[in-house]
JSON list of C-alpha atoms in Angstrom, two decimals:
[
{"chain": "A", "resi": 1332, "resn": "MET", "atom": "CA", "xyz": [22.98, -85.76, 180.78]},
{"chain": "A", "resi": 1333, "resn": "VAL", "atom": "CA", "xyz": [21.34, -85.26, 177.15]},
{"chain": "A", "resi": 1334, "resn": "THR", "atom": "CA", "xyz": [20.33, -89.20, 177.13]},
{"chain": "A", "resi": 1335, "resn": "LEU", "atom": "CA", "xyz": [19.29, -88.56, 180.88]},
{"chain": "A", "resi": 1336, "resn": "LEU", "atom": "CA", "xyz": [16.82, -85.21, 179.70]},
{"chain": "A", "resi": 1337, "resn": "LEU", "atom": "CA", "xyz": [15.51, -86.98, 176.44]},
{"chain": "A", "resi": 1338, "resn": "VAL", "atom": "CA", "xyz": [14.83, -89.84, 179.02]},
{"chain": "A", "resi": 1339, "resn": "MET", "atom": "CA", "xyz": [12.80, -87.64, 181.44]},
{"chain": "A", "resi": 1340, "resn": "PHE", "atom": "CA", "xyz": [10.90, -85.99, 178.63]},
{"chain": "A", "resi": 1341, "resn": "LEU", "atom": "CA", "xyz": [9.40, -89.02, 176.70]},
{"chain": "A", "resi": 1342, "resn": "PHE", "atom": "CA", "xyz": [7.59, -90.75, 180.08]},
{"chain": "A", "resi": 1343, "resn": "LEU", "atom": "CA", "xyz": [6.46, -87.20, 181.35]},
{"chain": "A", "resi": 1344, "resn": "GLN", "atom": "CA", "xyz": [4.36, -87.18, 178.14]},
{"chain": "A", "resi": 1345, "resn": "PRO", "atom": "CA", "xyz": [0.93, -88.57, 179.26]},
{"chain": "A", "resi": 1346, "resn": "ASP", "atom": "CA", "xyz": [0.44, -89.82, 175.53]},
{"chain": "A", "resi": 1347, "resn": "ALA", "atom": "CA", "xyz": [3.29, -90.92, 174.61]},
{"chain": "A", "resi": 1348, "resn": "GLN", "atom": "CA", "xyz": [3.79, -93.84, 172.44]},
{"chain": "A", "resi": 1349, "resn": "ILE", "atom": "CA", "xyz": [6.43, -95.77, 171.08]},
{"chain": "A", "resi": 1350, "resn": "ILE", "atom": "CA", "xyz": [5.56, -96.97, 167.32]},
{"chain": "A", "resi": 1351, "resn": "PHE", "atom": "CA", "xyz": [7.45, -99.92, 165.56]},
{"chain": "A", "resi": 1352, "resn": "ASN", "atom": "CA", "xyz": [6.74, -100.15, 161.55]},
{"chain": "A", "resi": 1353, "resn": "SER", "atom": "CA", "xyz": [8.04, -103.39, 160.25]},
{"chain": "A", "resi": 1354, "resn": "TYR", "atom": "CA", "xyz": [7.31, -103.73, 155.77]},
{"chain": "A", "resi": 1355, "resn": "ALA", "atom": "CA", "xyz": [8.33, -104.96, 152.59]},
{"chain": "A", "resi": 1356, "resn": "GLY", "atom": "CA", "xyz": [7.21, -104.27, 148.93]},
{"chain": "A", "resi": 1357, "resn": "PHE", "atom": "CA", "xyz": [8.59, -103.15, 145.87]},
{"chain": "A", "resi": 1358, "resn": "VAL", "atom": "CA", "xyz": [11.08, -100.00, 144.82]},
{"chain": "A", "resi": 1359, "resn": "SER", "atom": "CA", "xyz": [12.13, -98.56, 141.77]},
{"chain": "A", "resi": 1360, "resn": "GLY", "atom": "CA", "xyz": [14.86, -98.55, 139.40]},
{"chain": "A", "resi": 1361, "resn": "TYR", "atom": "CA", "xyz": [17.12, -95.11, 138.43]},
{"chain": "A", "resi": 1362, "resn": "THR", "atom": "CA", "xyz": [18.89, -94.71, 134.94]},
{"chain": "A", "resi": 1363, "resn": "PHE", "atom": "CA", "xyz": [21.55, -92.12, 135.12]},
{"chain": "A", "resi": 1364, "resn": "THR", "atom": "CA", "xyz": [25.19, -90.67, 133.62]},
{"chain": "A", "resi": 1365, "resn": "SER", "atom": "CA", "xyz": [28.22, -89.68, 135.41]},
{"chain": "A", "resi": 1366, "resn": "PHE", "atom": "CA", "xyz": [30.70, -87.69, 133.56]},
{"chain": "A", "resi": 1367, "resn": "ARG", "atom": "CA", "xyz": [34.33, -86.55, 134.35]},
{"chain": "A", "resi": 1368, "resn": "ASP", "atom": "CA", "xyz": [34.36, -85.30, 130.10]},
{"chain": "A", "resi": 1369, "resn": "SER", "atom": "CA", "xyz": [33.29, -86.03, 127.19]},
{"chain": "A", "resi": 1370, "resn": "GLY", "atom": "CA", "xyz": [35.70, -89.15, 126.17]},
{"chain": "A", "resi": 1371, "resn": "ALA", "atom": "CA", "xyz": [35.49, -91.01, 129.80]},
{"chain": "A", "resi": 1372, "resn": "TYR", "atom": "CA", "xyz": [31.94, -91.19, 131.69]},
{"chain": "A", "resi": 1373, "resn": "TYR", "atom": "CA", "xyz": [29.92, -93.84, 132.01]},
{"chain": "A", "resi": 1374, "resn": "ASP", "atom": "CA", "xyz": [25.92, -95.14, 132.10]},
{"chain": "A", "resi": 1375, "resn": "ALA", "atom": "CA", "xyz": [24.64, -96.90, 134.77]},
{"chain": "A", "resi": 1376, "resn": "SER", "atom": "CA", "xyz": [20.99, -98.54, 135.80]},
{"chain": "A", "resi": 1377, "resn": "LEU", "atom": "CA", "xyz": [19.86, -99.41, 139.31]},
{"chain": "A", "resi": 1378, "resn": "ASP", "atom": "CA", "xyz": [17.67, -102.08, 138.56]},
{"chain": "A", "resi": 1379, "resn": "GLN", "atom": "CA", "xyz": [14.44, -102.57, 140.46]},
{"chain": "A", "resi": 1380, "resn": "SER", "atom": "CA", "xyz": [14.08, -104.96, 143.19]},
{"chain": "A", "resi": 1381, "resn": "LEU", "atom": "CA", "xyz": [12.68, -105.87, 146.21]},
{"chain": "A", "resi": 1382, "resn": "GLN", "atom": "CA", "xyz": [12.86, -103.56, 149.53]},
{"chain": "A", "resi": 1383, "resn": "TYR", "atom": "CA", "xyz": [12.59, -104.04, 153.11]},
{"chain": "A", "resi": 1384, "resn": "GLY", "atom": "CA", "xyz": [12.88, -101.79, 156.24]},
{"chain": "A", "resi": 1385, "resn": "PHE", "atom": "CA", "xyz": [11.42, -100.68, 159.65]},
{"chain": "A", "resi": 1386, "resn": "ASP", "atom": "CA", "xyz": [10.41, -97.07, 161.43]},
{"chain": "A", "resi": 1387, "resn": "VAL", "atom": "CA", "xyz": [10.99, -96.49, 165.36]},
{"chain": "A", "resi": 1388, "resn": "GLU", "atom": "CA", "xyz": [8.66, -93.70, 166.35]},
{"chain": "A", "resi": 1389, "resn": "TYR", "atom": "CA", "xyz": [8.28, -91.60, 168.91]},
{"chain": "A", "resi": 1390, "resn": "LYS", "atom": "CA", "xyz": [4.40, -90.53, 169.01]},
{"chain": "A", "resi": 1391, "resn": "ILE", "atom": "CA", "xyz": [4.32, -87.25, 171.00]},
{"chain": "A", "resi": 1392, "resn": "ASP", "atom": "CA", "xyz": [0.64, -86.56, 170.59]},
{"chain": "A", "resi": 1393, "resn": "ARG", "atom": "CA", "xyz": [-2.01, -87.93, 168.07]},
{"chain": "A", "resi": 1394, "resn": "LEU", "atom": "CA", "xyz": [-1.15, -85.23, 165.85]},
{"chain": "A", "resi": 1395, "resn": "PHE", "atom": "CA", "xyz": [2.61, -85.55, 165.32]},
{"chain": "A", "resi": 1396, "resn": "SER", "atom": "CA", "xyz": [5.19, -88.46, 165.45]},
{"chain": "A", "resi": 1397, "resn": "THR", "atom": "CA", "xyz": [9.26, -88.49, 165.15]},
{"chain": "A", "resi": 1398, "resn": "GLY", "atom": "CA", "xyz": [11.48, -91.66, 164.84]},
{"chain": "A", "resi": 1399, "resn": "ILE", "atom": "CA", "xyz": [14.36, -93.04, 162.18]},
{"chain": "A", "resi": 1400, "resn": "THR", "atom": "CA", "xyz": [13.67, -95.17, 159.13]},
{"chain": "A", "resi": 1401, "resn": "TYR", "atom": "CA", "xyz": [15.94, -97.95, 157.73]},
{"chain": "A", "resi": 1402, "resn": "LEU", "atom": "CA", "xyz": [15.52, -99.16, 154.32]},
{"chain": "A", "resi": 1403, "resn": "SER", "atom": "CA", "xyz": [17.08, -102.07, 152.24]},
{"chain": "A", "resi": 1404, "resn": "GLN", "atom": "CA", "xyz": [17.65, -103.75, 149.32]},
{"chain": "A", "resi": 1405, "resn": "ASN", "atom": "CA", "xyz": [19.82, -105.78, 147.40]},
{"chain": "A", "resi": 1406, "resn": "THR", "atom": "CA", "xyz": [20.01, -105.39, 143.30]},
{"chain": "A", "resi": 1407, "resn": "THR", "atom": "CA", "xyz": [21.84, -105.34, 140.09]},
{"chain": "A", "resi": 1408, "resn": "MET", "atom": "CA", "xyz": [23.35, -102.32, 138.65]},
{"chain": "A", "resi": 1409, "resn": "PRO", "atom": "CA", "xyz": [24.63, -102.51, 135.13]},
{"chain": "A", "resi": 1410, "resn": "VAL", "atom": "CA", "xyz": [27.32, -100.13, 133.81]},
{"chain": "A", "resi": 1411, "resn": "GLN", "atom": "CA", "xyz": [28.00, -99.41, 130.30]},
{"chain": "A", "resi": 1412, "resn": "LEU", "atom": "CA", "xyz": [31.64, -97.54, 130.46]},
{"chain": "A", "resi": 1413, "resn": "HIS", "atom": "CA", "xyz": [32.81, -95.68, 127.58]},
{"chain": "A", "resi": 1414, "resn": "TRP", "atom": "CA", "xyz": [36.77, -93.62, 127.74]},
{"chain": "A", "resi": 1415, "resn": "ASN", "atom": "CA", "xyz": [39.30, -93.32, 125.13]},
{"chain": "A", "resi": 1416, "resn": "GLY", "atom": "CA", "xyz": [37.15, -94.27, 122.45]},
{"chain": "A", "resi": 1417, "resn": "ASN", "atom": "CA", "xyz": [36.58, -97.99, 124.40]},
{"chain": "A", "resi": 1418, "resn": "THR", "atom": "CA", "xyz": [33.17, -99.57, 125.60]},
{"chain": "A", "resi": 1419, "resn": "GLN", "atom": "CA", "xyz": [32.88, -102.07, 128.59]},
{"chain": "A", "resi": 1420, "resn": "LEU", "atom": "CA", "xyz": [30.07, -103.86, 130.14]},
{"chain": "A", "resi": 1421, "resn": "VAL", "atom": "CA", "xyz": [30.02, -104.79, 133.55]},
{"chain": "A", "resi": 1422, "resn": "ASN", "atom": "CA", "xyz": [26.95, -105.88, 135.73]},
{"chain": "A", "resi": 1423, "resn": "LEU", "atom": "CA", "xyz": [27.70, -105.16, 139.47]},
{"chain": "A", "resi": 1424, "resn": "ASN", "atom": "CA", "xyz": [25.79, -106.34, 142.28]},
{"chain": "A", "resi": 1425, "resn": "ALA", "atom": "CA", "xyz": [24.30, -103.19, 144.34]},
{"chain": "A", "resi": 1426, "resn": "ARG", "atom": "CA", "xyz": [23.17, -103.13, 147.81]},
{"chain": "A", "resi": 1427, "resn": "VAL", "atom": "CA", "xyz": [21.55, -100.09, 149.24]},
{"chain": "A", "resi": 1428, "resn": "ARG", "atom": "CA", "xyz": [21.18, -98.77, 152.61]},
{"chain": "A", "resi": 1429, "resn": "TRP", "atom": "CA", "xyz": [19.14, -95.50, 153.63]},
{"chain": "A", "resi": 1430, "resn": "VAL", "atom": "CA", "xyz": [19.31, -94.47, 157.16]},
{"chain": "A", "resi": 1431, "resn": "LEU", "atom": "CA", "xyz": [16.84, -91.51, 157.94]},
{"chain": "A", "resi": 1432, "resn": "PHE", "atom": "CA", "xyz": [15.42, -88.83, 160.65]},
{"chain": "A", "resi": 1433, "resn": "GLY", "atom": "CA", "xyz": [12.10, -87.56, 160.42]},
{"chain": "A", "resi": 1434, "resn": "GLY", "atom": "CA", "xyz": [9.28, -86.12, 161.66]},
{"chain": "A", "resi": 1435, "resn": "THR", "atom": "CA", "xyz": [5.69, -87.33, 160.78]},
{"chain": "A", "resi": 1436, "resn": "CYS", "atom": "CA", "xyz": [2.10, -85.34, 160.40]},
{"chain": "A", "resi": 1437, "resn": "ILE", "atom": "CA", "xyz": [-1.06, -87.44, 161.37]},
{"chain": "A", "resi": 1438, "resn": "VAL", "atom": "CA", "xyz": [-4.37, -87.04, 160.64]},
{"chain": "A", "resi": 1439, "resn": "PRO", "atom": "CA", "xyz": [-6.42, -89.60, 162.62]},
{"chain": "A", "resi": 1440, "resn": "ILE", "atom": "CA", "xyz": [-9.83, -90.94, 161.09]},
{"chain": "A", "resi": 1441, "resn": "LYS", "atom": "CA", "xyz": [-11.77, -93.28, 163.45]},
{"chain": "A", "resi": 1442, "resn": "ASN", "atom": "CA", "xyz": [-9.20, -96.89, 163.66]},
{"chain": "A", "resi": 1443, "resn": "SER", "atom": "CA", "xyz": [-7.28, -95.38, 161.18]},
{"chain": "A", "resi": 1444, "resn": "GLU", "atom": "CA", "xyz": [-4.67, -92.63, 160.21]},
{"chain": "A", "resi": 1445, "resn": "LEU", "atom": "CA", "xyz": [-3.32, -90.82, 157.08]},
{"chain": "A", "resi": 1446, "resn": "PHE", "atom": "CA", "xyz": [0.11, -89.91, 157.66]},
{"chain": "A", "resi": 1447, "resn": "PHE", "atom": "CA", "xyz": [2.53, -87.19, 155.70]},
{"chain": "A", "resi": 1448, "resn": "ALA", "atom": "CA", "xyz": [6.30, -87.79, 156.65]},
{"chain": "A", "resi": 1449, "resn": "THR", "atom": "CA", "xyz": [9.38, -85.88, 155.93]},
{"chain": "A", "resi": 1450, "resn": "HIS", "atom": "CA", "xyz": [13.12, -87.16, 156.66]},
{"chain": "A", "resi": 1451, "resn": "LEU", "atom": "CA", "xyz": [16.98, -86.32, 156.35]},
{"chain": "A", "resi": 1452, "resn": "GLY", "atom": "CA", "xyz": [20.03, -88.75, 156.55]},
{"chain": "A", "resi": 1453, "resn": "ALA", "atom": "CA", "xyz": [22.23, -90.84, 154.57]},
{"chain": "A", "resi": 1454, "resn": "GLY", "atom": "CA", "xyz": [22.17, -93.55, 151.84]},
{"chain": "A", "resi": 1455, "resn": "PHE", "atom": "CA", "xyz": [24.98, -95.80, 151.56]},
{"chain": "A", "resi": 1456, "resn": "TYR", "atom": "CA", "xyz": [26.12, -97.90, 148.58]},
{"chain": "A", "resi": 1457, "resn": "LYS", "atom": "CA", "xyz": [28.25, -100.70, 148.14]},
{"chain": "A", "resi": 1458, "resn": "PHE", "atom": "CA", "xyz": [28.96, -102.70, 144.51]},
{"chain": "A", "resi": 1459, "resn": "SER", "atom": "CA", "xyz": [30.59, -105.86, 143.57]},
{"chain": "A", "resi": 1460, "resn": "ASP", "atom": "CA", "xyz": [30.87, -108.31, 141.40]},
{"chain": "A", "resi": 1461, "resn": "SER", "atom": "CA", "xyz": [34.41, -110.44, 140.29]},
{"chain": "A", "resi": 1462, "resn": "VAL", "atom": "CA", "xyz": [36.28, -108.38, 139.69]},
{"chain": "A", "resi": 1463, "resn": "VAL", "atom": "CA", "xyz": [34.93, -105.07, 141.03]},
{"chain": "A", "resi": 1464, "resn": "LYS", "atom": "CA", "xyz": [34.79, -104.34, 144.77]},
{"chain": "A", "resi": 1465, "resn": "THR", "atom": "CA", "xyz": [34.45, -100.89, 146.14]},
{"chain": "A", "resi": 1466, "resn": "ASP", "atom": "CA", "xyz": [34.31, -99.55, 149.60]},
{"chain": "A", "resi": 1467, "resn": "LEU", "atom": "CA", "xyz": [31.56, -98.30, 151.36]},
{"chain": "A", "resi": 1468, "resn": "ARG", "atom": "CA", "xyz": [30.07, -95.07, 149.73]},
{"chain": "A", "resi": 1469, "resn": "THR", "atom": "CA", "xyz": [28.00, -93.07, 151.55]},
{"chain": "A", "resi": 1470, "resn": "ARG", "atom": "CA", "xyz": [25.43, -89.91, 150.03]},
{"chain": "A", "resi": 1471, "resn": "PHE", "atom": "CA", "xyz": [23.47, -87.28, 151.45]},
{"chain": "A", "resi": 1472, "resn": "ALA", "atom": "CA", "xyz": [19.93, -88.46, 151.16]},
{"chain": "A", "resi": 1473, "resn": "TRP", "atom": "CA", "xyz": [16.11, -87.38, 152.08]},
{"chain": "A", "resi": 1474, "resn": "ALA", "atom": "CA", "xyz": [12.77, -88.38, 151.61]},
{"chain": "A", "resi": 1475, "resn": "VAL", "atom": "CA", "xyz": [9.12, -87.65, 151.67]},
{"chain": "A", "resi": 1476, "resn": "SER", "atom": "CA", "xyz": [6.49, -90.42, 152.07]},
{"chain": "A", "resi": 1477, "resn": "GLY", "atom": "CA", "xyz": [2.73, -90.39, 152.57]},
{"chain": "A", "resi": 1478, "resn": "GLY", "atom": "CA", "xyz": [0.04, -93.65, 153.62]},
{"chain": "A", "resi": 1479, "resn": "SER", "atom": "CA", "xyz": [-2.36, -94.99, 156.05]},
{"chain": "A", "resi": 1480, "resn": "THR", "atom": "CA", "xyz": [-2.16, -97.42, 158.99]},
{"chain": "A", "resi": 1481, "resn": "PHE", "atom": "CA", "xyz": [-5.44, -99.20, 159.89]},
{"chain": "A", "resi": 1482, "resn": "PHE", "atom": "CA", "xyz": [-5.70, -100.54, 163.49]},
{"chain": "A", "resi": 1483, "resn": "THR", "atom": "CA", "xyz": [-7.34, -103.66, 164.80]},
{"chain": "A", "resi": 1484, "resn": "ARG", "atom": "CA", "xyz": [-8.29, -104.44, 167.78]},
{"chain": "A", "resi": 1485, "resn": "GLY", "atom": "CA", "xyz": [-5.63, -103.56, 170.65]},
{"chain": "A", "resi": 1486, "resn": "LYS", "atom": "CA", "xyz": [-2.31, -102.13, 169.66]},
{"chain": "A", "resi": 1487, "resn": "VAL", "atom": "CA", "xyz": [-1.37, -103.99, 166.18]},
{"chain": "A", "resi": 1488, "resn": "GLY", "atom": "CA", "xyz": [-2.68, -102.62, 162.88]},
{"chain": "A", "resi": 1489, "resn": "LEU", "atom": "CA", "xyz": [-1.59, -102.91, 158.89]},
{"chain": "A", "resi": 1490, "resn": "THR", "atom": "CA", "xyz": [0.38, -99.93, 157.29]},
{"chain": "A", "resi": 1491, "resn": "PHE", "atom": "CA", "xyz": [0.80, -98.69, 153.86]},
{"chain": "A", "resi": 1492, "resn": "ARG", "atom": "CA", "xyz": [3.26, -96.48, 152.03]},
{"chain": "A", "resi": 1493, "resn": "VAL", "atom": "CA", "xyz": [4.63, -94.60, 149.18]},
{"chain": "A", "resi": 1494, "resn": "ASN", "atom": "CA", "xyz": [8.45, -93.46, 149.77]},
{"chain": "A", "resi": 1495, "resn": "GLY", "atom": "CA", "xyz": [10.12, -90.47, 147.72]},
{"chain": "A", "resi": 1496, "resn": "LEU", "atom": "CA", "xyz": [13.56, -91.36, 148.16]},
{"chain": "A", "resi": 1497, "resn": "PHE", "atom": "CA", "xyz": [16.30, -88.89, 147.32]},
{"chain": "A", "resi": 1498, "resn": "SER", "atom": "CA", "xyz": [20.13, -89.34, 147.53]},
{"chain": "A", "resi": 1499, "resn": "THR", "atom": "CA", "xyz": [23.21, -86.91, 145.82]},
{"chain": "A", "resi": 1500, "resn": "HIS", "atom": "CA", "xyz": [26.59, -86.00, 145.24]},
{"chain": "A", "resi": 1501, "resn": "PRO", "atom": "CA", "xyz": [29.10, -88.72, 147.90]},
{"chain": "A", "resi": 1502, "resn": "LEU", "atom": "CA", "xyz": [30.14, -87.30, 150.94]},
{"chain": "A", "resi": 1503, "resn": "ASN", "atom": "CA", "xyz": [33.59, -89.11, 150.65]},
{"chain": "A", "resi": 1504, "resn": "LYS", "atom": "CA", "xyz": [34.40, -90.67, 146.67]},
{"chain": "A", "resi": 1505, "resn": "GLY", "atom": "CA", "xyz": [32.88, -91.40, 143.52]},
{"chain": "A", "resi": 1506, "resn": "LEU", "atom": "CA", "xyz": [32.66, -94.98, 142.02]},
{"chain": "A", "resi": 1507, "resn": "PRO", "atom": "CA", "xyz": [35.67, -96.86, 140.83]},
{"chain": "A", "resi": 1508, "resn": "ILE", "atom": "CA", "xyz": [34.95, -98.53, 138.12]},
{"chain": "A", "resi": 1509, "resn": "PRO", "atom": "CA", "xyz": [37.63, -100.25, 135.11]},
{"chain": "A", "resi": 1510, "resn": "GLY", "atom": "CA", "xyz": [39.40, -97.53, 133.09]},
{"chain": "A", "resi": 1511, "resn": "LEU", "atom": "CA", "xyz": [37.76, -94.21, 135.92]},
{"chain": "A", "resi": 1512, "resn": "ALA", "atom": "CA", "xyz": [39.13, -95.26, 138.77]},
{"chain": "A", "resi": 1513, "resn": "GLU", "atom": "CA", "xyz": [41.94, -93.03, 139.50]},
{"chain": "A", "resi": 1514, "resn": "ASN", "atom": "CA", "xyz": [39.05, -89.82, 138.47]},
{"chain": "A", "resi": 1515, "resn": "LEU", "atom": "CA", "xyz": [36.98, -90.14, 141.32]},
{"chain": "A", "resi": 1516, "resn": "VAL", "atom": "CA", "xyz": [33.60, -90.30, 138.37]},
{"chain": "A", "resi": 1517, "resn": "GLY", "atom": "CA", "xyz": [30.80, -90.15, 140.83]},
{"chain": "A", "resi": 1518, "resn": "TYR", "atom": "CA", "xyz": [27.16, -90.31, 139.97]},
{"chain": "A", "resi": 1519, "resn": "SER", "atom": "CA", "xyz": [25.91, -86.94, 140.90]},
{"chain": "A", "resi": 1520, "resn": "TYR", "atom": "CA", "xyz": [21.92, -88.31, 141.55]},
{"chain": "A", "resi": 1521, "resn": "ILE", "atom": "CA", "xyz": [19.63, -90.84, 142.20]},
{"chain": "A", "resi": 1522, "resn": "PHE", "atom": "CA", "xyz": [15.44, -90.91, 142.74]},
{"chain": "A", "resi": 1523, "resn": "GLN", "atom": "CA", "xyz": [13.81, -94.02, 143.04]},
{"chain": "A", "resi": 1524, "resn": "LEU", "atom": "CA", "xyz": [9.98, -94.87, 144.56]},
{"chain": "A", "resi": 1525, "resn": "SER", "atom": "CA", "xyz": [8.65, -97.60, 146.38]},
{"chain": "A", "resi": 1526, "resn": "GLY", "atom": "CA", "xyz": [5.28, -98.72, 147.83]},
{"chain": "A", "resi": 1527, "resn": "LEU", "atom": "CA", "xyz": [6.01, -101.05, 150.87]},
{"chain": "A", "resi": 1528, "resn": "GLY", "atom": "CA", "xyz": [3.17, -102.65, 153.10]},
{"chain": "A", "resi": 1529, "resn": "GLY", "atom": "CA", "xyz": [3.54, -103.91, 156.44]},
{"chain": "A", "resi": 1530, "resn": "LEU", "atom": "CA", "xyz": [2.33, -104.16, 160.46]},
{"chain": "A", "resi": 1531, "resn": "VAL", "atom": "CA", "xyz": [2.71, -102.00, 163.10]},
{"chain": "A", "resi": 1532, "resn": "ILE", "atom": "CA", "xyz": [2.84, -102.04, 166.64]},
{"chain": "A", "resi": 1533, "resn": "ARG", "atom": "CA", "xyz": [2.54, -99.47, 169.04]},
{"chain": "A", "resi": 1534, "resn": "PHE", "atom": "CA", "xyz": [3.47, -99.31, 172.97]},
{"chain": "A", "resi": 1535, "resn": "ASN", "atom": "CA", "xyz": [2.20, -96.76, 175.39]},
{"chain": "A", "resi": 1536, "resn": "LEU", "atom": "CA", "xyz": [4.88, -95.38, 177.78]},
{"chain": "A", "resi": 1537, "resn": "LYS", "atom": "CA", "xyz": [2.53, -94.93, 180.36]},
{"chain": "A", "resi": 1538, "resn": "SER", "atom": "CA", "xyz": [-0.88, -94.86, 180.97]},
{"chain": "A", "resi": 1539, "resn": "LYS", "atom": "CA", "xyz": [-3.50, -91.82, 181.08]},
{"chain": "A", "resi": 1540, "resn": "PRO", "atom": "CA", "xyz": [-4.74, -90.69, 184.38]},
{"chain": "A", "resi": 1541, "resn": "LYS", "atom": "CA", "xyz": [-7.96, -91.96, 185.07]}
]
C-alpha cells in the first residue's frame, strides 16, 4: 500500500524528474587512535584513495530533491598495535562503502544549478590481509555536500561536488585485530573529505501540460 501511494505521488507531480548522477574522484585519508586502556591500543591511518559512486534523486520541484547516495573506495589501512609493551605493524586492505539518504536544496541559475545536501545512513567497513580477516563492520554515518551542475543541451550535464563524510561508533563489533581481538576495541570516529566529478542525466516522469 505504501509503495502504491509513493508511485502515485511521483507520477502526479507535473514537474517531477528522476536525476541520476555518476561520479568519481579523490577522497582524503584519516588517522585515528583507539584505546582499550593505556597498555592496549592501536594507531591506524585510512589512506587516501580514489572514490566512485552514484546518486538517484527524485526532484520534487525546481528547488528541492530527495534521494539515495552510494559511495565506494578500496584503500589500505596501516595499523600500529600496542599491547603489553609490545608493538606490531599490520597493513590491512580496506573496503569502505557509504549508503546515505537525504535531501538537496537547489539554486537554479540559467543552465546550471548550485546545490547543498545533507544525508544520513551507514558506513560499511571491511578489512583483510593474508592473516587478518574481519566481518563487515557497520557504523552510523552522515554527510554534507555542496557543488554545482551544468546542463548542456537536452537532459545530460556535468556535476561537481565536495563531500564531508562522517562515521562514528560501530553498531555491532569493533575491529578485531591481533592482540586486541577479544576486547572489542573499535575505532571511535572517522572523517573524510572527497572531491568528485561526473555526469548527470535527468528523466521527466510526466510532461508539463501545454
